[in-house]
Short mmCIF file of C-alpha atoms in Angstrom, two decimals:
data_model
loop_
_atom_site.label_atom_id
_atom_site.label_comp_id
_atom_site.label_asym_id
_atom_site.label_seq_id
_atom_site.Cartn_x
_atom_site.Cartn_y
_atom_site.Cartn_z
CA UNK A 1 37.61 25.95 -54.05
CA UNK A 2 33.96 26.81 -54.09
CA UNK A 3 33.14 23.16 -53.55
CA UNK A 4 35.50 22.93 -50.59
CA UNK A 5 33.99 26.14 -49.03
CA UNK A 6 30.42 24.78 -49.63
CA UNK A 7 31.45 21.48 -48.07
CA UNK A 8 32.89 23.18 -44.99
CA UNK A 9 29.76 25.42 -44.63
CA UNK A 10 27.53 22.29 -44.79
CA UNK A 11 29.57 20.48 -42.32
CA UNK A 12 29.43 23.48 -39.92
CA UNK A 13 25.69 23.79 -40.46
CA UNK A 14 25.21 20.05 -39.78
CA UNK A 15 27.16 20.34 -36.59
CA UNK A 16 25.07 23.35 -35.44
CA UNK A 17 21.80 21.49 -36.25
CA UNK A 18 23.06 18.45 -34.37
CA UNK A 19 23.99 20.62 -31.42
CA UNK A 20 20.54 22.27 -31.36
CA UNK A 21 18.82 18.97 -31.73
CA UNK A 22 20.93 17.49 -28.92
CA UNK A 23 20.42 20.46 -26.73
CA UNK A 24 16.63 20.31 -27.18
CA UNK A 25 16.72 16.58 -26.31
CA UNK A 26 18.69 17.30 -23.18
CA UNK A 27 16.33 20.07 -22.24
CA UNK A 28 13.39 17.67 -22.76
CA UNK A 29 14.93 15.09 -20.52
CA UNK A 30 15.37 17.59 -17.58
CA UNK A 31 13.01 16.85 -14.76
CA UNK A 32 12.60 13.17 -15.50
CA UNK A 33 13.08 10.70 -12.66
CA UNK A 34 13.12 6.96 -13.17
CA UNK A 35 12.73 4.66 -10.21
CA UNK A 36 11.26 1.40 -9.05
CA UNK A 37 12.11 -1.89 -7.37
CA UNK A 38 12.20 -5.66 -7.84
CA UNK A 39 10.72 -7.69 -4.92
CA UNK A 40 11.50 -11.47 -4.67
CA UNK A 41 9.79 -13.58 -2.07
CA UNK A 42 10.26 -17.15 -1.09
CA UNK A 43 7.31 -18.10 1.17
CA UNK A 44 6.22 -21.35 2.96
CA UNK A 45 2.71 -21.63 4.46
CA UNK A 46 1.98 -24.19 7.18
CA UNK A 47 -1.76 -25.26 7.60
CA UNK A 48 -3.26 -23.88 4.42
CA UNK A 49 -7.00 -24.01 4.77
CA UNK A 50 -8.00 -24.08 1.01
CA UNK A 51 -8.62 -27.37 -0.74
CA UNK A 52 -7.76 -25.77 -4.09
CA UNK A 53 -5.71 -22.88 -5.35
CA UNK A 54 -7.09 -20.07 -7.52
CA UNK A 55 -6.64 -22.19 -10.74
CA UNK A 56 -8.55 -25.08 -9.25
CA UNK A 57 -5.51 -27.24 -8.62
CA UNK A 58 -5.54 -29.32 -5.35
CA UNK A 59 -3.30 -28.30 -2.57
CA UNK A 60 -0.91 -31.05 -1.47
CA UNK A 61 -2.01 -33.31 1.42
CA UNK A 62 0.30 -31.87 4.03
CA UNK A 63 -1.11 -28.39 3.41
CA UNK A 64 2.37 -26.81 3.24
CA UNK A 65 2.75 -25.00 -0.10
CA UNK A 66 5.91 -23.06 -0.90
CA UNK A 67 6.04 -20.44 -3.48
CA UNK A 68 8.55 -18.27 -5.25
CA UNK A 69 6.92 -14.92 -6.00
CA UNK A 70 7.97 -11.79 -7.72
CA UNK A 71 6.86 -8.21 -8.31
CA UNK A 72 8.31 -5.42 -10.43
CA UNK A 73 7.57 -1.75 -9.95
CA UNK A 74 8.61 1.03 -12.35
CA UNK A 75 7.93 4.73 -11.73
CA UNK A 76 8.46 7.58 -14.00
CA UNK A 77 8.15 11.18 -12.86
CA UNK A 78 8.31 14.31 -14.98
CA UNK A 79 8.75 17.59 -13.14
CA UNK A 80 7.87 20.25 -15.53
CA UNK A 81 8.58 23.03 -12.99
CA UNK A 82 8.01 23.61 -9.25
CA UNK A 83 4.31 23.48 -9.62
CA UNK A 84 3.52 20.88 -12.22
CA UNK A 85 4.40 17.12 -12.11
CA UNK A 86 3.25 14.01 -13.98
CA UNK A 87 3.74 10.52 -12.60
CA UNK A 88 3.31 6.98 -13.97
CA UNK A 89 3.61 3.77 -11.92
CA UNK A 90 3.74 0.39 -13.83
CA UNK A 91 3.51 -2.90 -12.01
CA UNK A 92 3.55 -6.69 -12.73
CA UNK A 93 4.22 -9.88 -10.81
CA UNK A 94 3.50 -13.62 -10.51
CA UNK A 95 2.84 -15.92 -7.66
CA UNK A 96 0.40 -15.38 -4.64
CA UNK A 97 0.59 -17.28 -1.40
CA UNK A 98 -2.69 -15.71 -0.34
CA UNK A 99 -4.41 -18.23 -2.75
CA UNK A 100 -3.94 -21.00 -0.21
CA UNK A 101 -5.21 -19.28 2.81
CA UNK A 102 -8.66 -18.20 3.42
CA UNK A 103 -8.35 -15.10 5.67
CA UNK A 104 -9.85 -11.68 6.11
CA UNK A 105 -6.40 -10.13 6.06
CA UNK A 106 -3.88 -11.43 3.42
CA UNK A 107 -0.25 -12.67 4.23
CA UNK A 108 1.45 -11.01 1.40
CA UNK A 109 0.30 -7.53 0.41
CA UNK A 110 2.80 -7.32 -2.35
CA UNK A 111 1.59 -10.37 -4.24
CA UNK A 112 0.55 -9.76 -7.87
CA UNK A 113 -0.42 -12.91 -9.71
CA UNK A 114 -1.47 -11.27 -13.03
CA UNK A 115 1.79 -11.81 -14.94
CA UNK A 116 0.91 -8.70 -17.11
CA UNK A 117 2.03 -5.24 -16.87
CA UNK A 118 -0.57 -2.87 -15.53
CA UNK A 119 -0.78 0.87 -14.87
CA UNK A 120 -1.09 1.25 -11.08
CA UNK A 121 -0.90 5.11 -11.09
CA UNK A 122 -1.01 7.80 -13.77
CA UNK A 123 -1.72 11.30 -12.53
CA UNK A 124 -0.90 14.93 -13.04
CA UNK A 125 -0.43 17.23 -9.98
CA UNK A 126 -0.58 21.06 -9.91
CA UNK A 127 0.53 23.08 -6.86
CA UNK A 128 -1.59 26.23 -6.50
CA UNK A 129 0.61 27.38 -3.57
CA UNK A 130 3.62 25.89 -1.85
CA UNK A 131 1.15 24.14 0.57
CA UNK A 132 -1.97 23.29 -1.56
CA UNK A 133 -1.98 20.85 -4.50
CA UNK A 134 -4.48 18.93 -6.59
CA UNK A 135 -3.98 15.65 -8.54
CA UNK A 136 -6.07 13.96 -11.01
CA UNK A 137 -5.82 10.72 -13.07
CA UNK A 138 -5.47 7.09 -12.01
CA UNK A 139 -4.93 7.19 -8.33
CA UNK A 140 -3.97 4.84 -5.54
CA UNK A 141 -6.55 5.42 -2.67
CA UNK A 142 -4.20 4.25 0.07
CA UNK A 143 -1.73 7.13 -0.50
CA UNK A 144 -4.24 9.73 1.01
CA UNK A 145 -5.62 7.82 3.95
CA UNK A 146 -4.32 5.46 6.76
CA UNK A 147 -0.69 6.05 5.75
CA UNK A 148 2.08 5.35 8.31
CA UNK A 149 5.85 5.78 8.68
CA UNK A 150 6.51 2.34 10.00
CA UNK A 151 3.80 0.24 8.49
CA UNK A 152 2.88 1.20 4.98
CA UNK A 153 5.36 -0.35 2.58
CA UNK A 154 4.96 -4.12 1.89
CA UNK A 155 8.23 -4.17 -0.10
CA UNK A 156 10.44 -2.99 2.84
CA UNK A 157 8.27 -3.18 5.99
CA UNK A 158 5.64 -5.71 7.06
CA UNK A 159 4.30 -8.11 4.46
CA UNK A 160 0.87 -8.74 5.93
CA UNK A 161 -2.04 -6.73 4.60
CA UNK A 162 -3.18 -5.81 8.17
CA UNK A 163 0.04 -4.00 8.83
CA UNK A 164 -0.05 -2.12 5.53
CA UNK A 165 -3.60 -0.64 5.95
CA UNK A 166 -6.33 -1.30 8.33
CA UNK A 167 -8.08 -4.50 7.59
CA UNK A 168 -11.60 -3.42 7.38
CA UNK A 169 -11.27 -0.27 5.15
CA UNK A 170 -13.32 -0.92 1.95
CA UNK A 171 -10.85 0.54 -0.41
CA UNK A 172 -11.61 0.92 -4.06
CA UNK A 173 -9.21 -0.41 -6.63
CA UNK A 174 -6.68 2.05 -8.21
CA UNK A 175 -8.85 4.02 -10.69
CA UNK A 176 -9.65 7.41 -11.99
CA UNK A 177 -10.10 10.09 -9.42
CA UNK A 178 -9.11 13.40 -7.91
CA UNK A 179 -7.11 14.29 -4.76
CA UNK A 180 -6.46 17.53 -2.93
CA UNK A 181 -3.77 18.00 -0.26
CA UNK A 182 -2.71 20.68 2.08
CA UNK A 183 0.72 20.34 3.83
CA UNK A 184 1.87 22.87 6.50
CA UNK A 185 4.61 22.48 9.21
CA UNK A 186 2.22 21.16 11.91
CA UNK A 187 -0.78 19.82 10.01
CA UNK A 188 -1.76 18.14 6.78
CA UNK A 189 -5.15 17.56 5.04
CA UNK A 190 -5.91 15.15 2.25
CA UNK A 191 -9.31 14.50 0.48
CA UNK A 192 -10.02 12.26 -2.47
CA UNK A 193 -12.78 10.74 -4.62
CA UNK A 194 -12.02 7.69 -6.67
CA UNK A 195 -14.14 5.62 -8.97
CA UNK A 196 -15.30 2.40 -7.36
CA UNK A 197 -17.52 1.28 -10.20
CA UNK A 198 -14.93 -0.45 -12.28
CA UNK A 199 -15.35 2.50 -14.85
CA UNK A 200 -19.14 2.00 -15.14
CA UNK A 201 -20.53 4.98 -13.23
CA UNK A 202 -18.13 7.14 -11.29
CA UNK A 203 -20.80 9.56 -10.12
CA UNK A 204 -22.88 6.77 -8.54
CA UNK A 205 -20.19 4.41 -7.16
CA UNK A 206 -17.16 5.98 -5.55
CA UNK A 207 -14.70 5.78 -2.72
CA UNK A 208 -14.27 9.01 -0.89
CA UNK A 209 -12.07 9.81 2.20
CA UNK A 210 -10.86 12.75 4.22
CA UNK A 211 -7.84 12.85 6.59
CA UNK A 212 -6.13 15.22 8.94
CA UNK A 213 -2.65 14.64 10.20
CA UNK A 214 -1.31 16.47 13.26
CA UNK A 215 2.54 16.42 13.13
CA UNK A 216 3.52 16.68 16.78
CA UNK A 217 6.89 16.10 18.43
CA UNK A 218 5.54 14.65 21.72
CA UNK A 219 8.64 12.89 22.52
CA UNK A 220 11.98 14.74 22.55
CA UNK A 221 10.65 16.70 19.60
CA UNK A 222 11.03 13.76 17.37
CA UNK A 223 8.82 12.95 14.33
CA UNK A 224 5.31 11.93 15.17
CA UNK A 225 2.20 11.77 13.01
CA UNK A 226 -1.33 11.41 14.33
CA UNK A 227 -3.87 10.88 11.55
CA UNK A 228 -7.73 10.85 11.90
CA UNK A 229 -9.80 9.86 8.92
CA UNK A 230 -13.12 8.99 7.60
CA UNK A 231 -14.27 7.21 4.38
CA UNK A 232 -17.19 5.95 2.46
CA UNK A 233 -17.66 3.34 -0.30
CA UNK A 234 -21.06 4.03 -2.21
CA UNK A 235 -21.30 0.78 -3.94
CA UNK A 236 -24.46 -1.17 -3.17
CA UNK A 237 -24.20 -3.94 -0.58
CA UNK A 238 -26.62 -6.48 1.08
CA UNK A 239 -27.27 -6.50 4.75
CA UNK A 240 -26.05 -9.63 6.57
CA UNK A 241 -29.53 -10.14 8.04
CA UNK A 242 -31.14 -10.30 4.63
CA UNK A 243 -33.30 -7.29 5.13
CA UNK A 244 -33.43 -4.13 3.01
CA UNK A 245 -33.16 -3.54 -0.72
CA UNK A 246 -29.49 -4.53 -1.20
CA UNK A 247 -28.30 -0.96 -1.66
CA UNK A 248 -26.55 -0.37 1.67
CA UNK A 249 -23.31 1.86 1.65
CA UNK A 250 -20.18 1.20 3.55
CA UNK A 251 -18.45 3.73 5.68
CA UNK A 252 -16.05 4.05 8.53
CA UNK A 253 -13.40 6.05 10.39
CA UNK A 254 -10.11 5.34 12.03
CA UNK A 255 -6.79 6.66 13.24
CA UNK A 256 -3.16 5.87 12.38
CA UNK A 257 -0.38 6.94 14.61
CA UNK A 258 3.45 6.71 14.26
CA UNK A 259 5.97 8.19 16.61
CA UNK A 260 9.77 8.05 16.83
CA UNK A 261 10.92 7.49 20.39
CA UNK A 262 14.63 7.70 19.95
CA UNK A 263 17.34 7.46 17.47
CA UNK A 264 16.80 3.63 17.59
CA UNK A 265 13.11 3.03 18.41
CA UNK A 266 9.86 3.97 16.79
CA UNK A 267 6.29 2.60 17.00
CA UNK A 268 2.78 2.71 15.36
CA UNK A 269 -0.83 2.17 16.33
CA UNK A 270 -3.94 1.82 14.22
CA UNK A 271 -7.56 1.51 14.94
CA UNK A 272 -10.51 1.34 12.36
CA UNK A 273 -14.23 1.00 12.70
CA UNK A 274 -16.49 0.15 9.69
CA UNK A 275 -20.11 -0.69 9.09
CA UNK A 276 -20.14 -4.37 9.92
CA UNK A 277 -23.90 -4.88 9.13
CA UNK A 278 -23.17 -5.42 5.40
CA UNK A 279 -21.78 -8.26 3.38
CA UNK A 280 -18.63 -7.11 1.75
CA UNK A 281 -16.23 -10.13 2.37
CA UNK A 282 -14.82 -8.48 5.32
CA UNK A 283 -17.81 -8.43 7.73
CA UNK A 284 -15.90 -6.58 10.44
CA UNK A 285 -16.72 -3.66 12.63
CA UNK A 286 -13.43 -3.22 14.44
CA UNK A 287 -9.78 -3.77 13.56
CA UNK A 288 -6.59 -2.61 15.28
CA UNK A 289 -2.78 -3.17 15.22
CA UNK A 290 0.35 -2.20 17.14
CA UNK A 291 3.95 -2.41 16.32
CA UNK A 292 7.56 -1.42 17.21
CA UNK A 293 10.66 -0.90 14.99
CA UNK A 294 14.32 -0.71 16.03
CA UNK A 295 17.25 0.41 13.92
CA UNK A 296 20.29 -1.79 15.03
CA UNK A 297 23.80 -2.35 14.20
CA UNK A 298 23.73 -5.95 13.03
CA UNK A 299 24.80 -7.54 9.71
CA UNK A 300 25.15 -3.93 8.47
CA UNK A 301 25.42 -0.60 10.11
CA UNK A 302 21.77 0.20 9.99
CA UNK A 303 19.53 -2.93 9.97
CA UNK A 304 15.93 -2.96 11.00
CA UNK A 305 13.96 -5.36 13.21
CA UNK A 306 10.23 -4.97 13.72
CA UNK A 307 7.38 -6.64 15.50
CA UNK A 308 3.55 -6.11 15.10
CA UNK A 309 0.38 -7.71 16.43
CA UNK A 310 -3.22 -7.00 15.38
CA UNK A 311 -6.83 -8.19 15.24
CA UNK A 312 -9.70 -7.94 12.78
CA UNK A 313 -12.95 -8.64 14.67
CA UNK A 314 -16.12 -10.17 13.22
CA UNK A 315 -19.15 -7.84 13.48
CA UNK A 316 -22.13 -8.72 15.84
CA UNK A 317 -24.25 -9.00 12.70
CA UNK A 318 -21.84 -11.50 11.19
CA UNK A 319 -22.06 -13.54 14.50
CA UNK A 320 -25.75 -13.37 14.53
CA UNK A 321 -26.40 -14.21 10.94
CA UNK A 322 -23.47 -16.28 9.60
CA UNK A 323 -21.33 -17.84 12.25
CA UNK A 324 -22.27 -17.59 15.97
CA UNK A 325 -18.99 -19.14 16.86
CA UNK A 326 -16.86 -16.57 14.97
CA UNK A 327 -13.59 -15.48 16.71
CA UNK A 328 -11.24 -12.65 16.12
CA UNK A 329 -8.59 -13.22 13.35
CA UNK A 330 -5.27 -12.65 15.08
CA UNK A 331 -2.11 -11.69 13.25
CA UNK A 332 1.49 -11.61 14.47
CA UNK A 333 4.56 -10.67 12.30
CA UNK A 334 8.19 -10.12 12.84
CA UNK A 335 10.86 -9.33 10.49
CA UNK A 336 14.55 -8.44 10.32
CA UNK A 337 15.86 -6.31 7.37
CA UNK A 338 19.48 -6.72 6.41
CA UNK A 339 20.57 -3.63 4.41
CA UNK A 340 23.30 -5.41 2.36
CA UNK A 341 23.87 -2.24 0.17
CA UNK A 342 22.04 0.95 -0.42
CA UNK A 343 20.19 -0.87 -3.18
CA UNK A 344 19.67 -4.39 -1.77
CA UNK A 345 17.86 -5.53 1.44
CA UNK A 346 17.24 -9.15 2.49
CA UNK A 347 14.48 -9.70 5.10
CA UNK A 348 13.67 -12.93 6.81
CA UNK A 349 9.95 -12.73 7.96
CA UNK A 350 7.70 -14.86 10.19
CA UNK A 351 3.91 -14.55 10.44
CA UNK A 352 1.20 -16.26 12.51
CA UNK A 353 -2.53 -16.18 11.67
CA UNK A 354 -4.95 -17.44 14.33
CA UNK A 355 -8.61 -18.15 13.58
CA UNK A 356 -8.23 -17.38 9.82
CA UNK A 357 -11.53 -15.91 8.57
CA UNK A 358 -13.01 -16.00 12.07
CA UNK A 359 -12.98 -19.75 12.09
CA UNK A 360 -11.71 -21.21 15.39
CA UNK A 361 -11.79 -24.76 13.99
CA UNK A 362 -8.99 -24.10 11.48
CA UNK A 363 -5.46 -24.72 12.59
CA UNK A 364 -3.30 -21.73 13.14
CA UNK A 365 -1.36 -20.78 10.05
CA UNK A 366 2.34 -20.15 10.06
CA UNK A 367 4.15 -18.28 7.32
CA UNK A 368 8.05 -18.20 6.86
CA UNK A 369 9.50 -15.89 4.20
CA UNK A 370 12.69 -14.55 2.88
CA UNK A 371 12.15 -11.35 0.94
CA UNK A 372 14.83 -9.73 -1.26
CA UNK A 373 14.21 -6.06 -2.33
CA UNK A 374 16.23 -4.43 -5.07
CA UNK A 375 15.59 -0.75 -5.21
CA UNK A 376 16.73 1.68 -7.97
#
């Protein structure tokens, strides 16, 4: 009898321990959010202007490469409480149509040809008040400057780099940094400082930016954002005219507007000025873009069709010292997004690039794409 009672007590104890352990596990999992997406692109480029791809392989004679490309994004967020959040973003991909076109602004901002999983973001955020917060860790500099409601997501909106961010902002790569944000009903502020030295000297070489966003309902009290920003990249650059000590800094300012006009239509506008006197593989003083988006009842209840046009302009110093015949690089892009389900969108896309890398002698490039976006 004693053995039976002991056995029963042991069983009850085991169940209690298991329940406590399970409860602790459930408690630990609270606040976790897993998300991400898979982006598949089939792209064809007409009039490629590079003789070789990034691996040194010759491009076929008709200069019309077609690529199947993919990228995968995985995000993990842990919300400890209302004021403390941790976030990790992992990314990988293969295939890059940009390898075949020499242009200032790329034709697939989503392309990732690494084939390896990398940490794109890894940061911790603390909210000091319901409006003021600070983040530190591995940051994406594009999240705090030049954002836009209609042109800032290459997986669902425009593919071209020019319509994701202004073409002549000298962004640092995602790296260690700190960001502060203030969000109120009518106005937002964001400032950041991110390592631009490839983890060699963060105090000497950095990317810093500051942005103010006026959230104004100019049209029928609908959502509108009017952002003004400035930035600097303190890496050392040489002057295009060959003078100086090779320690010039880059800097610039710009604006990024988006405005909803009605339940169907919305639009955006961007302008960016940068120091065009330095050699930084962009060599532009001015860049701008405009676009419209319409939500329509097409293949599904809420499909999206959008059109954008923009220019990145060679600086006077580039014309004087590198190519006196340089012309503006012009981009046109149009896409249709068919929302097959809440988790799957298929987007035919067409782009045109005139005068790639300011070269009027190159044929105009045409890019046809079909993009599939799986979101979860």
